[in-house]
XYZ file of C-alpha atoms in Angstrom:
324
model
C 0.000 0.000 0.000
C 1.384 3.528 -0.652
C 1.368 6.144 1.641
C -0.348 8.835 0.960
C 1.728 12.886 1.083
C 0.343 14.677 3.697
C -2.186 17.042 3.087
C -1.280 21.159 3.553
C -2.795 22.841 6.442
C -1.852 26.508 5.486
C -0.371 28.942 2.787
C 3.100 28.318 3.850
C 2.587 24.896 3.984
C 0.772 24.718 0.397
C 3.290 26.581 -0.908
C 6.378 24.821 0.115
C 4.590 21.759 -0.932
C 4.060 23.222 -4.461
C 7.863 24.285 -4.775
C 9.091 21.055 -4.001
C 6.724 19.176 -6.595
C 8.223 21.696 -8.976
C 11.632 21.982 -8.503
C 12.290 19.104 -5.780
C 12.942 19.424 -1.731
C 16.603 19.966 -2.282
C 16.367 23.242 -4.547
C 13.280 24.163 -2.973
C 14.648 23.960 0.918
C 17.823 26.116 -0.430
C 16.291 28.971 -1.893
C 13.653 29.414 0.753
C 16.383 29.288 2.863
C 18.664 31.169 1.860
C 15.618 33.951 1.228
C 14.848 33.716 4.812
C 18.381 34.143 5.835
C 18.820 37.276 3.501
C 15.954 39.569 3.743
C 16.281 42.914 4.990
C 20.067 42.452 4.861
C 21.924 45.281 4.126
C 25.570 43.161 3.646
C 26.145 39.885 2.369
C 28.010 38.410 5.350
C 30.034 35.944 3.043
C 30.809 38.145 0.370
C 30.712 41.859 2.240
C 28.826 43.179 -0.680
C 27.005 45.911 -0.402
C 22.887 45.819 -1.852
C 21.842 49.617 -1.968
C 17.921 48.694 -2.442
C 17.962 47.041 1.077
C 18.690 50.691 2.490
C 15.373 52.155 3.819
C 16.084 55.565 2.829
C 18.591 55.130 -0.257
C 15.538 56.157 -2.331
C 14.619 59.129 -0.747
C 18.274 60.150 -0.451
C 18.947 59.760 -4.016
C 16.134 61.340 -5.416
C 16.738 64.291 -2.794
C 20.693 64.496 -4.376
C 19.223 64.110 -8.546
C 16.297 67.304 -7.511
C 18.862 69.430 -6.038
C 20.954 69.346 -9.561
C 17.522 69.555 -11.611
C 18.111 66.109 -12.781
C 14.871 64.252 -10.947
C 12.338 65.184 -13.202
C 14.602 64.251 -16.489
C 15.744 61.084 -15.356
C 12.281 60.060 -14.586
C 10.909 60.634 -17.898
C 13.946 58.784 -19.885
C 12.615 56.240 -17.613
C 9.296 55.924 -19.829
C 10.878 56.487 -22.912
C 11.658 53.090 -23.810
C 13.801 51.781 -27.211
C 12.896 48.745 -29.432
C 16.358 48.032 -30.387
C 16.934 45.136 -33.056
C 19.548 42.736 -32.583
C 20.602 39.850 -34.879
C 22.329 36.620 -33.817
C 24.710 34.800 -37.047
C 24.496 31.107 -36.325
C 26.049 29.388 -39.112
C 24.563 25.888 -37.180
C 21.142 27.533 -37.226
C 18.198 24.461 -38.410
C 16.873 26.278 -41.770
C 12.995 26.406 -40.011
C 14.544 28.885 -37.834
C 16.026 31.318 -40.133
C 14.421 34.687 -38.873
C 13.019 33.128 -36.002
C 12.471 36.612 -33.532
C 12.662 36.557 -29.772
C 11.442 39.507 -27.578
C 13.641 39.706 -25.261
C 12.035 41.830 -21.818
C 14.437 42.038 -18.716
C 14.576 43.642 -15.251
C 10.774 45.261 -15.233
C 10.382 45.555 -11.281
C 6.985 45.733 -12.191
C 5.591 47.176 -9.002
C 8.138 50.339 -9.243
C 6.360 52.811 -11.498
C 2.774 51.833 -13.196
C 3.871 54.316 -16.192
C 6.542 52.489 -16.843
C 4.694 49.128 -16.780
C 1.921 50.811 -18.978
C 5.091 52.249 -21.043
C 5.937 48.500 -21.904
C 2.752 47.156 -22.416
C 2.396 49.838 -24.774
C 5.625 49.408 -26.375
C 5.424 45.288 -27.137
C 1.834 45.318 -27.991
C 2.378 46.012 -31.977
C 5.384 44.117 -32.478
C 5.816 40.662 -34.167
C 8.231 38.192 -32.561
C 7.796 33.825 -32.280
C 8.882 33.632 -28.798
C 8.894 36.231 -25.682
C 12.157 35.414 -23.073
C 12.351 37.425 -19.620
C 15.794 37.259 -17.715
C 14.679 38.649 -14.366
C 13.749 41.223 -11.452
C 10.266 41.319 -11.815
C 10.262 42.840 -8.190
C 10.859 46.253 -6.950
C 12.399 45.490 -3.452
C 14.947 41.917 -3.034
C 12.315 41.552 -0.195
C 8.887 41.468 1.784
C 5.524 41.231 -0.113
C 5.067 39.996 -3.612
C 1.679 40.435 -4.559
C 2.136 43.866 -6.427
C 4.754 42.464 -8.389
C 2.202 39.639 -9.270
C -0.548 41.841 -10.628
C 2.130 43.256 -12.996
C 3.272 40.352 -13.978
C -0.149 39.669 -15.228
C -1.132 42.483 -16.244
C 1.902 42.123 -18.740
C 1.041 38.970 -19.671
C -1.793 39.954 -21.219
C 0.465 41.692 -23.682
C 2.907 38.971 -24.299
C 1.580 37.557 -27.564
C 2.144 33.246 -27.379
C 4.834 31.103 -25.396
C 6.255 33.329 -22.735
C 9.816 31.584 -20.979
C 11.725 33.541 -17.976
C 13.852 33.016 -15.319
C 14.238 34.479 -11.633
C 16.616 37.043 -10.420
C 18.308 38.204 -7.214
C 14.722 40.444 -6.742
C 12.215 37.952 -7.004
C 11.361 35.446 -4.459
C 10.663 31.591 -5.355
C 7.677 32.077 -3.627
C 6.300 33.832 -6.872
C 6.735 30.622 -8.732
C 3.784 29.168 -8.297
C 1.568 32.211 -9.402
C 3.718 33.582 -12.305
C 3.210 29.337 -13.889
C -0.676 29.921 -13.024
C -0.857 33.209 -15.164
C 0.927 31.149 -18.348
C 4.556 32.243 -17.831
C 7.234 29.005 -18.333
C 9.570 29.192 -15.138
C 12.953 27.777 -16.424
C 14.481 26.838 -12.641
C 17.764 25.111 -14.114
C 15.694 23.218 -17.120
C 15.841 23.330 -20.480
C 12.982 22.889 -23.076
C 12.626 22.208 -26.972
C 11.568 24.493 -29.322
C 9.989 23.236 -31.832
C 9.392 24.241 -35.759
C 8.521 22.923 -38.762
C 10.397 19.384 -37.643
C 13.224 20.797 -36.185
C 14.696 21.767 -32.726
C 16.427 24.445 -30.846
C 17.200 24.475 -27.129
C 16.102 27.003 -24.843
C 17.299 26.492 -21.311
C 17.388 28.775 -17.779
C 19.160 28.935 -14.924
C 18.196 30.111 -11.406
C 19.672 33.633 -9.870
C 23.596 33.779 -10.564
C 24.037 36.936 -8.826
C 22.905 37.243 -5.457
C 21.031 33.260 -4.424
C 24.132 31.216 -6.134
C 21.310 28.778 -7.010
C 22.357 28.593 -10.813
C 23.049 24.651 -11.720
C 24.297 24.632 -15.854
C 24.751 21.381 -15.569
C 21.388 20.388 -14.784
C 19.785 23.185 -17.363
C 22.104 21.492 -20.344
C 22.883 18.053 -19.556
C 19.943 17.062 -22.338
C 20.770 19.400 -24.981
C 22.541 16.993 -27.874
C 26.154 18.755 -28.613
C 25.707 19.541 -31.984
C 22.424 21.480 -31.200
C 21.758 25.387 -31.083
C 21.092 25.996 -27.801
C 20.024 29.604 -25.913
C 20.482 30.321 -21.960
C 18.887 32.664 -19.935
C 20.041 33.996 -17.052
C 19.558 36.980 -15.018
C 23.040 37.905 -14.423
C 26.055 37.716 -16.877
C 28.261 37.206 -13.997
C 28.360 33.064 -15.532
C 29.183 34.057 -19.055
C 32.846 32.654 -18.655
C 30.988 28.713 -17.396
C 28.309 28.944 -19.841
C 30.560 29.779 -22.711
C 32.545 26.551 -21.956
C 29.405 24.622 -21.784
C 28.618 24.950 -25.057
C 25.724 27.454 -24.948
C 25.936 29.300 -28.904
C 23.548 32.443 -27.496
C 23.480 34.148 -23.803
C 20.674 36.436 -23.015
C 20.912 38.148 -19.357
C 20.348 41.520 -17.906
C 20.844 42.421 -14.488
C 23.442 45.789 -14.651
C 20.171 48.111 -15.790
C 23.591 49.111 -18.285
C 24.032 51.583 -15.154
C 21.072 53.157 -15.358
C 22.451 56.483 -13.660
C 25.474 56.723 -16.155
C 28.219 59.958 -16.991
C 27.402 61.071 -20.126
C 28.730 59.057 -22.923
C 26.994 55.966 -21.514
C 29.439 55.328 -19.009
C 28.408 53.622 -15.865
C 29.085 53.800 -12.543
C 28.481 50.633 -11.298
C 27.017 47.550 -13.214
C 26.547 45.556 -9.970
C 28.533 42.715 -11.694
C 31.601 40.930 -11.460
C 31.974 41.499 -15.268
C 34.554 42.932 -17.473
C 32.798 46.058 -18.473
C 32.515 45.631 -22.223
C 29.503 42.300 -21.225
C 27.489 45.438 -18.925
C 25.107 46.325 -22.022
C 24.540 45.539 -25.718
C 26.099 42.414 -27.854
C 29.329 40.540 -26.900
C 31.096 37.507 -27.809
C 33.738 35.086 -25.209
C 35.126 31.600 -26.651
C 32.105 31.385 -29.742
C 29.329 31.759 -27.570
C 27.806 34.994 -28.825
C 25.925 37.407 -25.470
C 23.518 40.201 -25.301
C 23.325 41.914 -21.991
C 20.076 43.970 -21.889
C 20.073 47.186 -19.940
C 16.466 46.497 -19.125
C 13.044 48.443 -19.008
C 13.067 49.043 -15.723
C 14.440 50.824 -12.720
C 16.027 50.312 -9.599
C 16.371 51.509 -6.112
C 14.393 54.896 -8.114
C 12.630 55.534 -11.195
C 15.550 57.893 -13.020
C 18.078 56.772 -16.038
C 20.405 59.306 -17.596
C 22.038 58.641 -20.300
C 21.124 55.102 -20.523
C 17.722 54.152 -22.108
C 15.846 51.678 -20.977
C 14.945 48.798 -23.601
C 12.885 46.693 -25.291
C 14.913 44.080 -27.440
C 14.082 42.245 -30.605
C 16.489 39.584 -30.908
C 16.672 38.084 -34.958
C 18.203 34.450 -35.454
C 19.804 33.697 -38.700
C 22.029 31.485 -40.618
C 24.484 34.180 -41.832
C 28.494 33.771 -41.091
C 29.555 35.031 -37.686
């Protein structure tokens, strides 16, 4: 006779329940706990590292500091004034079916930051023709508490996202989202990898969980399935992994993470991407050891709703069979 799992008496309970069904009691048991261990901190005990957006009044003082040099009111409408850029990936390995094959690529939203900027996006993806919708992360404004605002976004997007939606988590978002973003149709890739599929032939998308701040990322688990000699694309919130997921064979890395800066010195140059990165993979295309990277600088803010010089984006990634 088999024993029967015991039935959930609570939220908590239902939802730690779900988690493991999804993504087993190991992974499940480490990222709740290392959640519970790392709210509200202000340093990373291991690694000394400093998280601004844990700071109570970082926002406040910040904003205070960009109105005092007449830059508040700027930066917050570059916020809303997002770019489609176009972007083209040259896989000379590329199945024919997929030649033109588009991916909207959407990245660090924080959702529950600024509903004009939400409404900005929505706005901004609604006309535009892609085959596949990827997001890489921070769908949350703060790294903790609550997560029901960031929800609602999250479906109020979706109702904009036109067809198969994929994404993974970043160093804002809890696990405890999970459940609810897979309810409203998005595809949580927690270290898994699916097939796409056209006209007979195969590419591999696969994701990996937060890189940056959790350390929860497993590529070996995300590629183990994907057959050498096929195409294969990784998401991941952070490129702080691009050197491990170049040498495991991935041909395309799509991340986001550094915002490009999002407060930058004129010229585009930032002044911290939050990364342990060279600075060339903070924003735009790259390439390390064949594996060709794009690094979005996101549509979102952080921390407070200002860019200068550094749009916020929208990206329209193009696959085709052209020489690298």
């Amino acid at each position: 006779m088999t024993a029967r799992a015991p039935t959930p008496k609570n939220h908590d309970e239902l939802l730690s329940y779900r988690l493991s069904l999804r993504l087993g009691p190991v992974h499940a048991r480490q990222r709740l706990g290392i959640e519970q261990e790392a709210e509200s901190r202000i340093f990373d005990r291991e690694r000394w590292s400093f998280h601004l957006e844990n700071i109570t009044n970082a926002p406040g003082f910040i904003r205070f500091c960009l109105k005092l040099v007449g830059l508040h009111q700027r930066g917050q409408n570059n916020s809303r004034q997002l770019q489609t850029v176009h972007n083209g990936f040259s896989l000379p390995a590329l199945p024919e079916a997929f030649e033109g094959y588009r991916i909207l690529h959407l990245t660090d939203l924080h959702v529950d930051m600024d509903e004009a900027n939400l409404q900005a996006v929505i706005d901004k993806i609604t006309p535009l023709e892609y085959d596949l919708c990827v997001l890489t992360g921070d769908y949350r404004r703060q790294t903790w508490g609550p997560v029901d605002d960031a929800l609602a976004g999250m479906a109020k997007l979706r109702g904009a996202i036109k067809g198969d939606a994929y994404a993974v988590l970043g160093n804002h978002d809890s696990v405890r989202m999970l459940p609810g973003l897979e309810d409203m149709g998005y595809t949580l890739l927690m270290n898994e990898m699916v097939p796409l599929e056209r006209s007979g032939h195969q590419i591999y998308l696969a994701g990996v969980d937060d890189a940056h701040y959790y350390k929860v990322h497993n590529l070996q688990q995300a590629g183990d399935k994907i057959p050498p000699e096929g195409t294969s694309i990784l998401l991941s919130h952070t490129p702080e992994i691009w050197r491990e997921a170049a040498h495991a064979g991935h041909d395309i890395f799509l991340c986001g993470h550094t915002h490009g800066g999002q407060i930058c010195l004129p010229g585009g140059i930032p002044v911290t991407l939050d990364s342990d990165i060279p600075r060339r993979l903070g924003r735009g295309l790259w390439r390390v050891n064949g594996m060709l990277g794009y690094t979005s600088p996101g549509a979102g803010t952080s921390v407070v709703n200002v860019r200068l010089n550094c749009p916020p984006e929208i990206t329209l990634h193009t696959l085709t069979r052209g020489p690298r």
